[in-house]
Amino acid sequence: MRKFFWPLYVLAVVIGTSCQPKVNIEKEKEAILAVILEEADAVMNWDKDRVYATHIRDSDEMRLELGVYGYNIYDGWEEIESLLGDYFDGESSETFKISKENVQIKVAGTGAWLICDNIISWSSGESRDGYSNIQIAFLEKVKGAWKISFSAYYNKPVEVPGIDESFSGSGGL
């Protein structure tokens, strides 16, 4: 009996590991993009519950906002919910449009990251305005559904007239 144990054990391990379900990366990327677009659509429609449903909503969730004059870190769902709640509790007559361009997604098991251009425009009466930033998001697959666990928004650099971007300078850090 002992002489059959190891070959059977090895056979069981080989069969067990080869039976792992194959992950369809393109399907996962589509599901991830759907979550990001759902969040954007919910924001455009002032639907707090739909926005919240796209997040993991636990103490490990984080948000980072980088602006021209500094940054803000929101650590844990309580802080993020407070930030988002302030937005949704506000009143606005503006109509928003949010679009995502240049989307890049990397799937790694039950985790993924996404980076894209986040383009926001709005109008109020005859007035129209908008801006674009870079969105970075980490997502986790929780009970079969992708949820946002980290979001960062980075303002794109502003072009300054008269500065040659190809100048490398002679100094360094």
mmCIF file with all atom_site columns, N, CA and C in Angstrom, residues 35-60:
data_model
loop_
_atom_site.group_PDB
_atom_site.id
_atom_site.type_symbol
_atom_site.label_atom_id
_atom_site.label_alt_id
_atom_site.label_comp_id
_atom_site.label_asym_id
_atom_site.label_entity_id
_atom_site.label_seq_id
_atom_site.pdbx_PDB_ins_code
_atom_site.Cartn_x
_atom_site.Cartn_y
_atom_site.Cartn_z
_atom_site.occupancy
_atom_site.B_iso_or_equiv
_atom_site.pdbx_formal_charge
_atom_site.auth_seq_id
_atom_site.auth_comp_id
_atom_site.auth_asym_id
_atom_site.auth_atom_id
_atom_site.pdbx_PDB_model_num
ATOM 1  N N  . VAL A 1 35 ? -17.876 48.408 -13.755 1.00 0.00 ? 35 VAL A N  1
ATOM 2  C CA . VAL A 1 35 ? -17.974 48.967 -12.397 1.00 0.00 ? 35 VAL A CA 1
ATOM 3  C C  . VAL A 1 35 ? -17.581 50.443 -12.406 1.00 0.00 ? 35 VAL A C  1
ATOM 4  N N  . ILE A 1 36 ? -16.492 50.763 -13.095 1.00 0.00 ? 36 ILE A N  1
ATOM 5  C CA . ILE A 1 36 ? -16.026 52.158 -13.157 1.00 0.00 ? 36 ILE A CA 1
ATOM 6  C C  . ILE A 1 36 ? -17.052 53.032 -13.876 1.00 0.00 ? 36 ILE A C  1
ATOM 7  N N  . LEU A 1 37 ? -17.630 52.526 -14.945 1.00 0.00 ? 37 LEU A N  1
ATOM 8  C CA . LEU A 1 37 ? -18.653 53.289 -15.673 1.00 0.00 ? 37 LEU A CA 1
ATOM 9  C C  . LEU A 1 37 ? -19.946 53.394 -14.871 1.00 0.00 ? 37 LEU A C  1
ATOM 10 N N  . GLU A 1 38 ? -20.287 52.356 -14.115 1.00 0.00 ? 38 GLU A N  1
ATOM 11 C CA . GLU A 1 38 ? -21.472 52.397 -13.245 1.00 0.00 ? 38 GLU A CA 1
ATOM 12 C C  . GLU A 1 38 ? -21.310 53.484 -12.193 1.00 0.00 ? 38 GLU A C  1
ATOM 13 N N  . GLU A 1 39 ? -20.115 53.556 -11.589 1.00 0.00 ? 39 GLU A N  1
ATOM 14 C CA . GLU A 1 39 ? -19.880 54.596 -10.588 1.00 0.00 ? 39 GLU A CA 1
ATOM 15 C C  . GLU A 1 39 ? -20.039 55.982 -11.215 1.00 0.00 ? 39 GLU A C  1
ATOM 16 N N  . ALA A 1 40 ? -19.446 56.176 -12.405 1.00 0.00 ? 40 ALA A N  1
ATOM 17 C CA . ALA A 1 40 ? -19.545 57.478 -13.081 1.00 0.00 ? 40 ALA A CA 1
ATOM 18 C C  . ALA A 1 40 ? -20.994 57.817 -13.419 1.00 0.00 ? 40 ALA A C  1
ATOM 19 N N  . ASP A 1 41 ? -21.745 56.849 -13.929 1.00 0.00 ? 41 ASP A N  1
ATOM 20 C CA . ASP A 1 41 ? -23.145 57.087 -14.268 1.00 0.00 ? 41 ASP A CA 1
ATOM 21 C C  . ASP A 1 41 ? -23.950 57.425 -13.019 1.00 0.00 ? 41 ASP A C  1
ATOM 22 N N  . ALA A 1 42 ? -23.662 56.733 -11.921 1.00 0.00 ? 42 ALA A N  1
ATOM 23 C CA . ALA A 1 42 ? -24.375 57.005 -10.661 1.00 0.00 ? 42 ALA A CA 1
ATOM 24 C C  . ALA A 1 42 ? -24.069 58.414 -10.163 1.00 0.00 ? 42 ALA A C  1
ATOM 25 N N  . VAL A 1 43 ? -22.818 58.861 -10.299 1.00 0.00 ? 43 VAL A N  1
ATOM 26 C CA . VAL A 1 43 ? -22.451 60.228 -9.898  1.00 0.00 ? 43 VAL A CA 1
ATOM 27 C C  . VAL A 1 43 ? -23.211 61.226 -10.767 1.00 0.00 ? 43 VAL A C  1
ATOM 28 N N  . MET A 1 44 ? -23.239 60.972 -12.080 1.00 0.00 ? 44 MET A N  1
ATOM 29 C CA . MET A 1 44 ? -23.938 61.901 -12.983 1.00 0.00 ? 44 MET A CA 1
ATOM 30 C C  . MET A 1 44 ? -25.420 61.997 -12.650 1.00 0.00 ? 44 MET A C  1
ATOM 31 N N  . ASN A 1 45 ? -25.982 60.928 -12.107 1.00 0.00 ? 45 ASN A N  1
ATOM 32 C CA . ASN A 1 45 ? -27.409 60.900 -11.784 1.00 0.00 ? 45 ASN A CA 1
ATOM 33 C C  . ASN A 1 45 ? -27.682 61.137 -10.303 1.00 0.00 ? 45 ASN A C  1
ATOM 34 N N  . TRP A 1 46 ? -26.689 61.571 -9.560  1.00 0.00 ? 46 TRP A N  1
ATOM 35 C CA . TRP A 1 46 ? -26.817 61.893 -8.140  1.00 0.00 ? 46 TRP A CA 1
ATOM 36 C C  . TRP A 1 46 ? -27.409 60.722 -7.352  1.00 0.00 ? 46 TRP A C  1
ATOM 37 N N  . ASP A 1 47 ? -26.972 59.505 -7.668  1.00 0.00 ? 47 ASP A N  1
ATOM 38 C CA . ASP A 1 47 ? -27.508 58.300 -7.038  1.00 0.00 ? 47 ASP A CA 1
ATOM 39 C C  . ASP A 1 47 ? -26.484 57.723 -6.056  1.00 0.00 ? 47 ASP A C  1
ATOM 40 N N  . LYS A 1 48 ? -26.571 58.169 -4.830  1.00 0.00 ? 48 LYS A N  1
ATOM 41 C CA . LYS A 1 48 ? -25.619 57.784 -3.786  1.00 0.00 ? 48 LYS A CA 1
ATOM 42 C C  . LYS A 1 48 ? -25.584 56.276 -3.575  1.00 0.00 ? 48 LYS A C  1
ATOM 43 N N  . ASP A 1 49 ? -26.730 55.619 -3.555  1.00 0.00 ? 49 ASP A N  1
ATOM 44 C CA . ASP A 1 49 ? -26.769 54.179 -3.298  1.00 0.00 ? 49 ASP A CA 1
ATOM 45 C C  . ASP A 1 49 ? -26.029 53.396 -4.379  1.00 0.00 ? 49 ASP A C  1
ATOM 46 N N  . ARG A 1 50 ? -26.185 53.798 -5.629  1.00 0.00 ? 50 ARG A N  1
ATOM 47 C CA . ARG A 1 50 ? -25.477 53.118 -6.719  1.00 0.00 ? 50 ARG A CA 1
ATOM 48 C C  . ARG A 1 50 ? -23.982 53.348 -6.628  1.00 0.00 ? 50 ARG A C  1
ATOM 49 N N  . VAL A 1 51 ? -23.564 54.554 -6.258  1.00 0.00 ? 51 VAL A N  1
ATOM 50 C CA . VAL A 1 51 ? -22.130 54.817 -6.088  1.00 0.00 ? 51 VAL A CA 1
ATOM 51 C C  . VAL A 1 51 ? -21.583 53.938 -4.976  1.00 0.00 ? 51 VAL A C  1
ATOM 52 N N  . TYR A 1 52 ? -22.259 53.927 -3.851  1.00 0.00 ? 52 TYR A N  1
ATOM 53 C CA . TYR A 1 52 ? -21.793 53.132 -2.705  1.00 0.00 ? 52 TYR A CA 1
ATOM 54 C C  . TYR A 1 52 ? -21.688 51.652 -3.061  1.00 0.00 ? 52 TYR A C  1
ATOM 55 N N  . ALA A 1 53 ? -22.598 51.153 -3.897  1.00 0.00 ? 53 ALA A N  1
ATOM 56 C CA . ALA A 1 53 ? -22.599 49.737 -4.262  1.00 0.00 ? 53 ALA A CA 1
ATOM 57 C C  . ALA A 1 53 ? -21.372 49.335 -5.078  1.00 0.00 ? 53 ALA A C  1
ATOM 58 N N  . THR A 1 54 ? -20.656 50.299 -5.646  1.00 0.00 ? 54 THR A N  1
ATOM 59 C CA . THR A 1 54 ? -19.466 49.978 -6.439  1.00 0.00 ? 54 THR A CA 1
ATOM 60 C C  . THR A 1 54 ? -18.206 49.890 -5.579  1.00 0.00 ? 54 THR A C  1
ATOM 61 N N  . HIS A 1 55 ? -18.312 50.173 -4.290  1.00 0.00 ? 55 HIS A N  1
ATOM 62 C CA . HIS A 1 55 ? -17.154 50.195 -3.381  1.00 0.00 ? 55 HIS A CA 1
ATOM 63 C C  . HIS A 1 55 ? -17.179 49.022 -2.407  1.00 0.00 ? 55 HIS A C  1
ATOM 64 N N  . ILE A 1 56 ? -15.987 48.645 -1.870  1.00 0.00 ? 56 ILE A N  1
ATOM 65 C CA . ILE A 1 56 ? -15.944 47.554 -0.905  1.00 0.00 ? 56 ILE A CA 1
ATOM 66 C C  . ILE A 1 56 ? -16.469 47.982 0.458   1.00 0.00 ? 56 ILE A C  1
ATOM 67 N N  . ARG A 1 57 ? -16.405 49.265 0.771   1.00 0.00 ? 57 ARG A N  1
ATOM 68 C CA . ARG A 1 57 ? -16.965 49.860 1.989   1.00 0.00 ? 57 ARG A CA 1
ATOM 69 C C  . ARG A 1 57 ? -16.459 49.200 3.275   1.00 0.00 ? 57 ARG A C  1
ATOM 70 N N  . ASP A 1 58 ? -15.157 49.146 3.418   1.00 0.00 ? 58 ASP A N  1
ATOM 71 C CA . ASP A 1 58 ? -14.593 48.654 4.675   1.00 0.00 ? 58 ASP A CA 1
ATOM 72 C C  . ASP A 1 58 ? -13.467 49.566 5.136   1.00 0.00 ? 58 ASP A C  1
ATOM 73 N N  . SER A 1 59 ? -12.861 49.215 6.246   1.00 0.00 ? 59 SER A N  1
ATOM 74 C CA . SER A 1 59 ? -11.836 50.078 6.841   1.00 0.00 ? 59 SER A CA 1
ATOM 75 C C  . SER A 1 59 ? -10.559 50.127 6.016   1.00 0.00 ? 59 SER A C  1
ATOM 76 N N  . ASP A 1 60 ? -10.395 49.219 5.059   1.00 0.00 ? 60 ASP A N  1
ATOM 77 C CA . ASP A 1 60 ? -9.187  49.211 4.229   1.00 0.00 ? 60 ASP A CA 1
ATOM 78 C C  . ASP A 1 60 ? -9.315  50.065 2.977   1.00 0.00 ? 60 ASP A C  1
#
